Amino acid sequence: MSTSNFFNYFFFFADARDAAMPPHHDLLPGLPAAMHRSYSLDVSAPLLRTQGYVDGRWISAASVFPVLDPATGQEIVRVSDCGPAEAKQAVDAAYKAFHSWKQYTAKERSVLLRKWFELLLLHKDELAQLITFECGKPMRESLGEISYSASFLEWFSEEARRVYGDIVPSPAKDRKLLLLKQPVGVASIITPWNFPSAMITRKVGAALAAGCTVVVKPAEDTPLSALALAELAEQAGIPAGVFNVVPCSRESTPSVGRVLCTDPLVAKISFTGSTATGKVLLKMAADTVKKVSMELGGHAPFIVFDSADLDKAVGGAMASKFRNSGQTCVCSNRFLVQSAVYDRFVEKLGGAMDAELRLGHGSEPDTTQGPLINARAAEKVLHQISDAVSRGAKVVKGGKRLDGSFMEPTLLADVTADMLCTKEETFGPLVPVIRFNTEEEALAVANATSVGLAGYFYSQDVRQIWRVAEALELGIVGVNEGLVSTPEATFGGVKESGLGREGSKYGIDEYLEVKYVCFGGLKP
């Protein structure tokens, strides 16, 4: 397969939804009767933007593409389908703006990022609605994402003033050695659909704080959150050209992506998405030796040892697995439970699923599980379930695909390491539980993968906690905790899960170069 075809096929691992979303005439069992009614997005005009945003102006393209509600398949709005010309225009605008933006003092950039943060919180309800309707998340999760999204702007508004260089002791008396940190330049920001607001601010907050300018290419499924961020950036006083957004359809994505990844004026690429796509972008970046950050696929283990507090382990499993209906890169994917507590854990987890999970449209207050992003995603989960059952797994809960792209939350017992669900990332509400006997066996299974983003384990043995935390081949480890993400800590993986780190004091370094200045000719 050629690079261009590979890029076209894998970019954002999304599929067109035509013929994928049947109308809601005959509801299948498991969905509430409320799904019979129609749902409408109630967001004020300034935040519901449908054009691209380039150089401080809202621009139209020659064509448009639909944004659909994944819960109903209904069209929400049509958005400008930007192409390579608009992408190039955005890169040029960002490059021009970079030369003035990098001259802003750290405090000036900090103040503007802080204003942007405050505007996100002020409009959190409307921003959360956008996420729920374009992404399918329950409103409570969407509100949580907006708080999480805003927190990166707050964090990097503070980090902007802490970009310190060094004065290095010189070996010679007639010179001073200085190490300066300077912004790399224009950054292409390519983000996924599952966190349509937070994945942008986690990257852009760091980039703008460092003095870089950006061109954002949001996922074709979820452009509305990115455009709302652009509106609020403008309201906050972010100068024209510093923050640009080029939404586009799946069909236009390869040509837009090539511009953002190959244009010589782009100095940096930051991408969150599949490992396959990340490899394609790395090849493209190589031709002009761009700086890259890659937050790629995961296959997180969730290990429960004999000494674990089972109630806490079940709570952690629920939080880690079913957030966004299992569609996060740090979702637990492989559940490994030690033999002595295996049956009790499966029983308790099944009870928690019955008690806590409610399927429905994200705007309904009782909903905890929305749809998957499209029918292809649901088909992938169903295929993994069928494969596991054919190899001897037992369906304890769920197991069925419902209307549209809804999937029953599913619990499988008697799972073995030869099943498909243990070999590839699911991105859906599937819990396959594997039995193990020894710590060494659990670690061998957990590490037997080419990726290493996040993982979790539950134990009350302090010596075991240190051993396992250090032995797991992962970038993120949760010990007796299922939700670990925070702007204060690093986010990123090892192996084929990516390059670089986001968040924390290290996140801003991804957008900086270190320049050595030797100031000589001084009198001793």
Coordinates of N, CA, C and O in Angstrom, one line a residue, residues 378-434:
A378 N -19.0 0.0 16.7 CA -19.8 -1.0 17.3 C -19.5 -2.4 16.7 O -19.5 -3.4 17.4
E379 N -19.3 -2.4 15.4 CA -19.1 -3.7 14.7 C -17.7 -4.3 15.2 O -17.6 -5.5 15.3
K380 N -16.8 -3.5 15.5 CA -15.5 -4.0 16.0 C -15.6 -4.6 17.4 O -15.1 -5.7 17.6
V381 N -16.4 -4.0 18.3 CA -16.6 -4.6 19.6 C -17.4 -5.9 19.4 O -17.0 -6.9 20.1
L382 N -18.4 -5.9 18.6 CA -19.2 -7.2 18.4 C -18.3 -8.3 17.8 O -18.4 -9.5 18.2
H383 N -17.4 -7.9 16.9 CA -16.5 -8.9 16.4 C -15.6 -9.5 17.4 O -15.3 -10.7 17.5
Q384 N -15.1 -8.7 18.3 CA -14.2 -9.2 19.4 C -15.0 -10.1 20.4 O -14.5 -11.1 20.8
I385 N -16.3 -9.7 20.6 CA -17.1 -10.6 21.5 C -17.3 -12.0 20.8 O -17.1 -13.0 21.4
S386 N -17.7 -11.9 19.5 CA -17.9 -13.2 18.8 C -16.7 -14.1 18.8 O -16.7 -15.3 19.0
D387 N -15.5 -13.4 18.5 CA -14.3 -14.2 18.5 C -14.0 -14.9 19.9 O -13.6 -16.0 19.9
A388 N -14.2 -14.1 21.0 CA -13.9 -14.6 22.3 C -14.9 -15.8 22.6 O -14.4 -16.8 23.2
V389 N -16.1 -15.6 22.3 CA -17.1 -16.7 22.6 C -16.8 -17.9 21.8 O -16.9 -19.1 22.3
S390 N -16.4 -17.8 20.6 CA -16.0 -18.9 19.7 C -14.8 -19.7 20.3 O -14.6 -20.9 20.0
R391 N -14.0 -19.0 21.1 CA -12.8 -19.6 21.6 C -13.0 -20.0 23.1 O -12.0 -20.3 23.8
G392 N -14.2 -20.0 23.6 CA -14.5 -20.5 24.9 C -14.9 -19.5 26.0 O -15.1 -19.9 27.2
A393 N -14.9 -18.2 25.7 CA -15.3 -17.2 26.7 C -16.7 -17.3 27.0 O -17.6 -17.7 26.2
K394 N -17.1 -16.9 28.2 CA -18.5 -16.9 28.7 C -19.0 -15.5 28.8 O -18.4 -14.6 29.4
V395 N -20.2 -15.2 28.2 CA -20.8 -13.8 28.3 C -21.5 -13.8 29.7 O -22.5 -14.5 29.9
V396 N -21.1 -13.0 30.6 CA -21.7 -12.8 31.9 C -22.7 -11.7 31.9 O -23.8 -11.8 32.4
K397 N -22.4 -10.6 31.2 CA -23.4 -9.5 31.0 C -23.3 -9.0 29.6 O -22.2 -8.9 29.0
G398 N -24.4 -8.5 29.1 CA -24.5 -7.9 27.8 C -24.2 -8.8 26.6 O -24.7 -9.9 26.6
G399 N -23.4 -8.3 25.7 CA -23.0 -9.1 24.5 C -23.7 -8.7 23.2 O -23.3 -9.3 22.2
K400 N -24.7 -7.8 23.3 CA -25.4 -7.5 22.1 C -25.2 -6.1 21.6 O -24.9 -5.2 22.4
R401 N -25.3 -6.0 20.3 CA -25.3 -4.6 19.7 C -26.8 -4.2 19.6 O -27.7 -5.0 19.3
L402 N -27.0 -2.9 20.0 CA -28.4 -2.4 20.0 C -28.6 -1.5 18.8 O -28.0 -1.7 17.8
D403 N -29.5 -0.6 18.9 CA -29.8 0.3 17.8 C -28.6 1.2 17.4 O -27.9 1.7 18.3
G404 N -28.5 1.5 16.1 CA -27.5 2.4 15.7 C -26.1 1.9 16.1 O -25.7 0.8 15.8
S405 N -25.3 2.8 16.8 CA -24.0 2.4 17.3 C -23.9 2.2 18.8 O -22.9 2.2 19.4
F406 N -25.1 1.9 19.4 CA -25.1 1.5 20.8 C -24.7 0.1 21.0 O -25.1 -0.8 20.2
M407 N -23.9 -0.1 22.0 CA -23.5 -1.5 22.4 C -23.8 -1.7 23.8 O -23.6 -0.9 24.7
E408 N -24.3 -2.9 24.2 CA -24.5 -3.3 25.6 C -23.2 -3.4 26.2 O -22.2 -4.0 25.7
P409 N -23.0 -2.8 27.4 CA -21.8 -3.0 28.2 C -21.7 -4.5 28.4 O -22.6 -5.2 28.9
T410 N -20.5 -5.1 28.2 CA -20.4 -6.5 28.1 C -19.2 -7.0 29.0 O -18.1 -6.4 29.0
L411 N -19.5 -8.0 29.8 CA -18.5 -8.6 30.7 C -18.3 -10.1 30.2 O -19.3 -10.9 30.1
L412 N -17.1 -10.4 30.0 CA -16.7 -11.8 29.6 C -15.8 -12.4 30.6 O -14.9 -11.8 31.1
A413 N -16.1 -13.7 30.9 CA -15.3 -14.5 31.8 C -14.6 -15.6 31.0 O -14.9 -15.8 29.9
D414 N -13.7 -16.2 31.7 CA -12.9 -17.4 31.1 C -12.2 -16.9 29.8 O -12.1 -17.7 28.8
V415 N -11.7 -15.7 29.8 CA -11.0 -15.2 28.6 C -9.5 -15.7 28.7 O -8.9 -15.7 29.7
T416 N -9.0 -16.0 27.5 CA -7.6 -16.4 27.4 C -6.8 -15.5 26.5 O -7.4 -14.7 25.7
A417 N -5.5 -15.5 26.6 CA -4.6 -14.6 25.9 C -4.6 -14.8 24.4 O -4.0 -14.0 23.6
D418 N -5.2 -15.8 23.8 CA -5.2 -16.0 22.4 C -6.4 -15.4 21.7 O -6.6 -15.4 20.5
M419 N -7.3 -14.7 22.5 CA -8.5 -14.1 22.0 C -8.2 -12.7 21.4 O -7.3 -12.0 21.9
L420 N -8.9 -12.3 20.4 CA -8.7 -11.0 19.7 C -8.8 -9.9 20.7 O -8.0 -8.9 20.6
C421 N -9.7 -9.9 21.6 CA -9.9 -8.8 22.6 C -8.7 -8.5 23.5 O -8.5 -7.5 24.1
T422 N -7.8 -9.5 23.6 CA -6.6 -9.4 24.4 C -5.4 -8.9 23.5 O -4.3 -8.6 24.1
K423 N -5.6 -8.9 22.2 CA -4.5 -8.6 21.3 C -4.6 -7.2 20.7 O -3.6 -6.7 20.2
E424 N -5.8 -6.6 20.6 CA -6.0 -5.3 20.0 C -6.9 -4.4 20.8 O -7.7 -4.9 21.6
E425 N -6.6 -3.1 20.7 CA -7.4 -2.2 21.5 C -8.9 -2.2 21.1 O -9.2 -2.3 19.9
T426 N -9.8 -2.2 22.1 CA -11.2 -2.4 21.8 C -11.9 -1.0 21.4 O -12.6 -0.9 20.4
F427 N -11.7 0.0 22.3 CA -12.4 1.2 22.1 C -13.9 1.0 22.2 O -14.6 1.5 21.4
G428 N -14.3 0.4 23.2 CA -15.7 0.1 23.5 C -16.0 -0.5 24.8 O -15.0 -0.8 25.5
P429 N -17.3 -0.7 25.2 CA -17.6 -1.1 26.6 C -17.5 -2.6 26.8 O -18.5 -3.3 27.1
L430 N -16.3 -3.2 26.6 CA -16.1 -4.6 26.7 C -15.1 -4.9 27.8 O -14.0 -4.3 27.8
V431 N -15.4 -5.8 28.7 CA -14.6 -6.2 29.9 C -14.2 -7.6 29.8 O -15.0 -8.5 30.2
P432 N -13.1 -8.0 29.2 CA -12.6 -9.4 29.1 C -11.7 -9.7 30.4 O -10.7 -9.0 30.6
V433 N -12.1 -10.7 31.1 CA -11.4 -11.0 32.4 C -10.6 -12.3 32.3 O -11.2 -13.4 32.0
I434 N -9.3 -12.1 32.4 CA -8.4 -13.3 32.3 C -7.9 -13.7 33.7 O -7.7 -12.9 34.6

